[in-house]
Amino acid sequence: MRDFGVIVDSANGTSLANKQPKDFGVLDVDDGDIIDTAKKVTQVALSGFGDFGYSTLEGVASGISRLTGDSDLVRTVSDFRNFSKDVYEGSVPEEDKSKFGYKAVRTIAQTPGYIAAAAAGPLGLPVLIANAYQQGRDDYLSTQGVTSFEASEDQIKEADKVGAFSAIPILVLERFGASRLVNNIFRGQSKVTIKEAVRRIGSSAVGEGLTEGSQTIFQNTLASELMQYDPDREVTEGVFESILLGAVAGGTVTTPAVGYQAFQDRNLSPDEQVVEQGVDPD
């Protein structure tokens, strides 16, 4: 979608260098209504956080519906998912939903779900599988302009095929990114210096950015080349934005945890620091 020279806005073809700061925000805050802006940002965050659960549940429902041959279950879950989005985001203007800030808030809000699933080990694997499966379904359905609730039986069957084809590759990438976040946030009890905190935050940002970028390349290749449900899509479409979103999300969720650890470790006595690292001071 973009090269790495002059970055342009895909919506209108204008250079991002000519954009004003507010153009990257979640909302237009020219009226200075900070409270209203904060309220809508909170709504978007809650919607994003909830959608991780709903999308995972829809993936499970789709699998059950595929086995039973009855699409009523997946349509019902999709209806609840649509309702949830409307409750939280109904007041957010459509033009704001295409902005980087809106997407960043949603991505950050969804990241804890992936971290929790990865941290749970084998218990969290079914969650990641169902979510990865649904990501493929969502991509196909978005090209049709429908959700599972509105889709025809043929569209649902095709969405299931795309989900099944994309589930494992996306799962592998998700586990890589989420596991890196888990390691950087919860790793051991060794003393966290400022340098170590910066390294962990940077590692999370780079790892999550590469994960999101790789997922987008795979999904674009699947859509345009392998299954050809969106043959006009460029393989690089949205990749740069995905990398940025992943980096922002990874850095954002890691910073409070390692920052707090670094702050605590600065206040420990030498003996307490030795104990924290599992060594007997005597």
Protein backbone atom coordinates (compact mmCIF):
# COMPACT_ATOMS: atom_id res chain seq x y z
CA MET A 1 0.00 0.00 0.00
CA ARG A 2 2.84 2.38 0.81
CA ASP A 3 6.49 2.62 0.01
CA PHE A 4 9.06 3.77 2.54
CA GLY A 5 9.82 7.03 0.80
CA VAL A 6 6.84 9.36 0.70
CA ILE A 7 4.15 7.79 2.85
CA VAL A 8 0.69 8.59 1.58
CA ASP A 9 -2.75 8.28 3.10
CA SER A 10 -4.58 5.48 1.28
CA ALA A 11 -7.91 7.23 1.86
CA ASN A 12 -7.15 10.32 -0.21
CA GLY A 13 -3.64 9.97 -1.62
CA THR A 14 -2.20 12.91 0.32
CA SER A 15 1.23 12.83 1.93
CA LEU A 16 1.25 12.06 5.63
CA ALA A 17 3.95 14.70 5.94
CA ASN A 18 1.26 17.29 5.27
CA LYS A 19 -1.08 15.92 7.91
CA GLN A 20 -1.84 17.81 11.09
CA PRO A 21 -1.34 16.05 14.46
CA LYS A 22 -5.10 15.74 14.97
CA ASP A 23 -5.37 13.69 11.78
CA PHE A 24 -3.64 10.81 13.56
CA GLY A 25 -5.92 10.96 16.58
CA VAL A 26 -8.89 8.84 17.43
CA LEU A 27 -11.20 11.81 17.32
CA ASP A 28 -11.34 15.36 16.04
CA VAL A 29 -10.81 17.44 19.16
CA ASP A 30 -10.85 20.91 17.62
CA ASP A 31 -13.66 21.84 19.99
CA GLY A 32 -11.34 21.22 22.90
CA ASP A 33 -13.78 18.86 24.57
CA ILE A 34 -11.19 16.68 26.31
CA ILE A 35 -13.77 14.92 28.48
CA ASP A 36 -15.80 13.87 25.45
CA THR A 37 -12.64 12.69 23.71
CA ALA A 38 -11.56 10.66 26.73
CA LYS A 39 -15.02 9.12 26.92
CA LYS A 40 -14.92 8.01 23.30
CA VAL A 41 -11.37 6.69 23.60
CA THR A 42 -12.56 4.63 26.58
CA GLN A 43 -15.47 3.34 24.53
CA VAL A 44 -13.16 2.27 21.71
CA ALA A 45 -10.80 0.58 24.19
CA LEU A 46 -13.65 -1.33 25.84
CA SER A 47 -14.95 -2.36 22.43
CA GLY A 48 -11.52 -3.61 21.39
CA PHE A 49 -10.99 -5.50 24.64
CA GLY A 50 -14.42 -7.12 24.39
CA ASP A 51 -14.03 -7.94 20.72
CA PHE A 52 -11.08 -10.22 21.47
CA GLY A 53 -13.44 -12.40 23.47
CA TYR A 54 -16.30 -12.15 21.01
CA SER A 55 -14.12 -12.95 17.98
CA THR A 56 -12.66 -15.96 19.80
CA LEU A 57 -16.16 -17.11 20.72
CA GLU A 58 -17.32 -16.63 17.13
CA GLY A 59 -14.40 -18.79 15.97
CA VAL A 60 -15.51 -21.56 18.35
CA ALA A 61 -19.14 -21.18 17.25
CA SER A 62 -18.10 -21.36 13.61
CA GLY A 63 -16.26 -24.61 14.21
CA ILE A 64 -19.29 -26.11 15.95
CA SER A 65 -21.61 -24.88 13.21
CA ARG A 66 -19.32 -26.38 10.59
CA LEU A 67 -19.48 -29.78 12.33
CA THR A 68 -23.26 -29.71 12.83
CA GLY A 69 -24.11 -28.14 9.48
CA ASP A 70 -26.30 -25.54 11.25
CA SER A 71 -25.15 -21.90 11.03
CA ASP A 72 -27.61 -20.59 13.64
CA LEU A 73 -25.02 -20.66 16.45
CA VAL A 74 -22.35 -18.65 14.62
CA ARG A 75 -24.99 -16.18 13.43
CA THR A 76 -26.19 -15.68 17.00
CA VAL A 77 -22.69 -15.05 18.33
CA SER A 78 -22.00 -12.69 15.43
CA ASP A 79 -25.19 -10.80 16.26
CA PHE A 80 -24.03 -10.32 19.87
CA ARG A 81 -20.62 -9.24 18.62
CA ASN A 82 -22.18 -6.65 16.31
CA PHE A 83 -24.41 -5.43 19.14
CA SER A 84 -21.39 -5.02 21.44
CA LYS A 85 -19.55 -2.94 18.86
CA ASP A 86 -22.61 -0.77 18.33
CA VAL A 87 -23.07 -0.20 22.07
CA TYR A 88 -19.50 0.97 22.58
CA GLU A 89 -18.71 2.57 19.23
CA GLY A 90 -22.10 3.70 17.98
CA SER A 91 -21.30 7.35 18.78
CA VAL A 92 -17.84 7.28 17.16
CA PRO A 93 -17.97 8.91 13.69
CA GLU A 94 -17.11 6.56 10.81
CA GLU A 95 -14.40 8.91 9.59
CA ASP A 96 -12.60 8.55 12.91
CA LYS A 97 -12.55 4.76 12.65
CA SER A 98 -10.12 4.94 9.74
CA LYS A 99 -7.59 6.99 11.72
CA PHE A 100 -4.40 5.51 13.09
CA GLY A 101 -5.20 6.57 16.64
CA TYR A 102 -8.51 4.69 16.65
CA LYS A 103 -6.83 1.54 15.36
CA ALA A 104 -4.01 1.91 17.89
CA VAL A 105 -6.43 2.13 20.82
CA ARG A 106 -8.25 -1.01 19.66
CA THR A 107 -4.99 -2.90 19.10
CA ILE A 108 -3.62 -1.96 22.52
CA ALA A 109 -6.90 -2.96 24.18
CA GLN A 110 -6.86 -6.39 22.51
CA THR A 111 -3.23 -7.16 23.36
CA PRO A 112 -3.82 -8.23 27.02
CA GLY A 113 -6.07 -11.01 25.74
CA TYR A 114 -3.24 -12.45 23.64
CA ILE A 115 -0.80 -12.07 26.53
CA ALA A 116 -3.13 -13.90 28.93
CA ALA A 117 -3.69 -16.74 26.45
CA ALA A 118 0.05 -17.10 25.79
CA ALA A 119 0.87 -16.96 29.52
CA ALA A 120 -1.64 -19.75 30.18
CA GLY A 121 0.45 -22.14 28.09
CA PRO A 122 -1.42 -25.23 26.82
CA LEU A 123 -4.65 -24.00 28.46
CA GLY A 124 -4.55 -20.85 26.36
CA LEU A 125 -3.77 -22.61 23.08
CA PRO A 126 -7.44 -23.28 22.14
CA VAL A 127 -8.15 -19.57 22.61
CA LEU A 128 -5.34 -18.57 20.26
CA ILE A 129 -6.41 -21.19 17.70
CA ALA A 130 -10.04 -20.03 17.70
CA ASN A 131 -8.98 -16.39 17.46
CA ALA A 132 -6.55 -17.07 14.61
CA TYR A 133 -9.26 -19.01 12.77
CA GLN A 134 -11.71 -16.14 13.19
CA GLN A 135 -9.18 -13.59 11.93
CA GLY A 136 -9.14 -15.40 8.60
CA ARG A 137 -12.94 -15.53 8.54
CA ASP A 138 -13.18 -11.83 9.38
CA ASP A 139 -10.83 -10.92 6.54
CA TYR A 140 -12.91 -12.79 3.98
CA LEU A 141 -16.24 -11.51 5.30
CA SER A 142 -14.95 -7.92 5.26
CA THR A 143 -14.30 -8.21 1.53
CA GLN A 144 -17.94 -9.24 1.12
CA GLY A 145 -19.19 -6.34 3.21
CA VAL A 146 -20.98 -8.62 5.68
CA THR A 147 -20.58 -10.31 9.06
CA SER A 148 -21.47 -13.91 9.87
CA PHE A 149 -24.92 -12.72 10.96
CA GLU A 150 -25.74 -11.25 7.54
CA ALA A 151 -23.76 -13.64 5.32
CA SER A 152 -25.33 -16.18 3.02
CA GLU A 153 -24.71 -19.88 3.58
CA ASP A 154 -22.22 -19.90 0.70
CA GLN A 155 -20.35 -16.93 2.18
CA ILE A 156 -20.19 -18.62 5.57
CA LYS A 157 -18.80 -21.80 4.02
CA GLU A 158 -16.16 -19.82 2.13
CA ALA A 159 -15.27 -17.84 5.27
CA ASP A 160 -14.80 -21.14 7.12
CA LYS A 161 -12.42 -22.34 4.41
CA VAL A 162 -10.34 -19.16 4.64
CA GLY A 163 -10.31 -19.42 8.44
CA ALA A 164 -9.16 -23.03 8.33
CA PHE A 165 -6.41 -22.23 5.82
CA SER A 166 -5.10 -19.24 7.77
CA ALA A 167 -5.46 -20.51 11.34
CA ILE A 168 -2.13 -22.30 11.78
CA PRO A 169 0.15 -19.65 10.19
CA ILE A 170 -1.55 -16.87 12.17
CA LEU A 171 -1.40 -18.98 15.33
CA VAL A 172 2.36 -19.47 14.93
CA LEU A 173 2.90 -15.74 14.46
CA GLU A 174 0.59 -14.82 17.34
CA ARG A 175 2.36 -17.19 19.72
CA PHE A 176 5.72 -15.73 18.71
CA GLY A 177 4.61 -12.15 19.39
CA ALA A 178 2.59 -12.90 22.53
CA SER A 179 5.30 -15.12 24.02
CA ARG A 180 7.86 -12.36 23.55
CA LEU A 181 5.56 -9.96 25.39
CA VAL A 182 5.07 -12.46 28.22
CA ASN A 183 8.83 -12.96 28.55
CA ASN A 184 9.54 -9.23 28.58
CA ILE A 185 6.84 -8.45 31.13
CA PHE A 186 7.06 -11.41 33.52
CA ARG A 187 10.59 -12.73 33.00
CA GLY A 188 12.28 -13.92 36.23
CA GLN A 189 13.06 -11.80 39.26
CA SER A 190 16.42 -10.41 38.24
CA LYS A 191 17.07 -6.75 38.92
CA VAL A 192 15.52 -4.49 36.29
CA THR A 193 17.76 -1.51 35.55
CA ILE A 194 16.67 1.42 33.41
CA LYS A 195 18.78 0.00 30.58
CA GLU A 196 17.14 -3.41 30.95
CA ALA A 197 13.67 -1.82 31.03
CA VAL A 198 14.37 0.09 27.81
CA ARG A 199 15.70 -3.09 26.18
CA ARG A 200 12.57 -5.05 27.12
CA ILE A 201 10.24 -2.31 25.90
CA GLY A 202 12.15 -2.09 22.62
CA SER A 203 12.12 -5.87 22.24
CA SER A 204 8.34 -5.95 22.74
CA ALA A 205 7.79 -3.15 20.24
CA VAL A 206 10.00 -4.73 17.56
CA GLY A 207 8.65 -8.24 18.13
CA GLU A 208 5.00 -7.22 18.03
CA GLY A 209 5.59 -4.94 15.05
CA LEU A 210 7.18 -7.77 13.07
CA THR A 211 4.39 -10.13 14.12
CA GLU A 212 1.63 -7.80 12.94
CA GLY A 213 3.46 -6.98 9.71
CA SER A 214 4.05 -10.66 8.94
CA GLN A 215 0.40 -11.48 9.61
CA THR A 216 -0.72 -8.78 7.22
CA ILE A 217 1.63 -9.99 4.47
CA PHE A 218 0.37 -13.56 4.91
CA GLN A 219 -3.30 -12.52 4.89
CA ASN A 220 -2.78 -10.33 1.82
CA THR A 221 -1.01 -13.17 0.00
CA LEU A 222 -3.82 -15.55 0.91
CA ALA A 223 -6.45 -13.09 -0.31
CA SER A 224 -4.80 -12.07 -3.57
CA GLU A 225 -2.76 -15.11 -4.63
CA LEU A 226 -3.64 -18.34 -2.82
CA MET A 227 -7.43 -18.26 -2.38
CA GLN A 228 -8.04 -15.19 -4.56
CA TYR A 229 -11.10 -13.88 -2.74
CA ASP A 230 -9.63 -10.37 -3.10
CA PRO A 231 -7.43 -10.62 -6.23
CA ASP A 232 -6.80 -6.87 -6.54
CA ARG A 233 -5.27 -6.54 -3.07
CA GLU A 234 -1.56 -5.72 -3.00
CA VAL A 235 0.62 -8.03 -0.92
CA THR A 236 2.11 -4.99 0.84
CA GLU A 237 -1.24 -3.32 1.54
CA GLY A 238 -1.45 -2.10 5.13
CA VAL A 239 1.87 -3.70 6.11
CA PHE A 240 3.59 -0.49 7.23
CA GLU A 241 0.58 0.54 9.31
CA SER A 242 0.39 -2.94 10.85
CA ILE A 243 4.04 -2.76 11.87
CA LEU A 244 3.45 0.62 13.52
CA LEU A 245 0.32 -0.59 15.30
CA GLY A 246 2.11 -3.68 16.60
CA ALA A 247 5.07 -1.64 17.78
CA VAL A 248 2.84 0.86 19.58
CA ALA A 249 0.81 -1.91 21.24
CA GLY A 250 3.86 -3.93 22.26
CA GLY A 251 5.65 -0.95 23.73
CA THR A 252 2.54 0.37 25.46
CA VAL A 253 1.59 -2.81 27.32
CA THR A 254 5.19 -3.53 28.35
CA THR A 255 6.14 -0.06 29.60
CA PRO A 256 4.02 0.10 32.80
CA ALA A 257 5.09 -3.37 34.00
CA VAL A 258 8.84 -3.07 33.45
CA GLY A 259 8.81 0.58 34.46
CA TYR A 260 7.26 -0.37 37.80
CA GLN A 261 9.77 -3.19 38.24
CA ALA A 262 12.66 -0.80 37.54
CA PHE A 263 11.24 1.75 40.00
CA GLN A 264 10.88 -0.90 42.72
CA ASP A 265 14.38 -2.27 42.17
CA ARG A 266 15.90 1.19 42.53
CA ASN A 267 14.50 1.34 46.07
CA LEU A 268 15.84 -2.05 47.18
CA SER A 269 18.84 -2.32 49.47
CA PRO A 270 21.84 -4.33 48.18
CA ASP A 271 20.83 -7.30 50.39
CA GLU A 272 17.22 -7.15 49.13
CA GLN A 273 18.44 -7.08 45.53
CA VAL A 274 20.50 -10.22 46.16
CA VAL A 275 17.51 -11.99 47.76
CA GLU A 276 15.27 -11.01 44.84
CA GLN A 277 17.69 -12.69 42.48
CA GLY A 278 17.40 -15.92 44.48
CA VAL A 279 20.79 -15.76 46.19
CA ASP A 280 21.32 -16.18 49.94
CA PRO A 281 23.00 -12.92 51.13
CA ASP A 282 24.86 -14.89 53.80
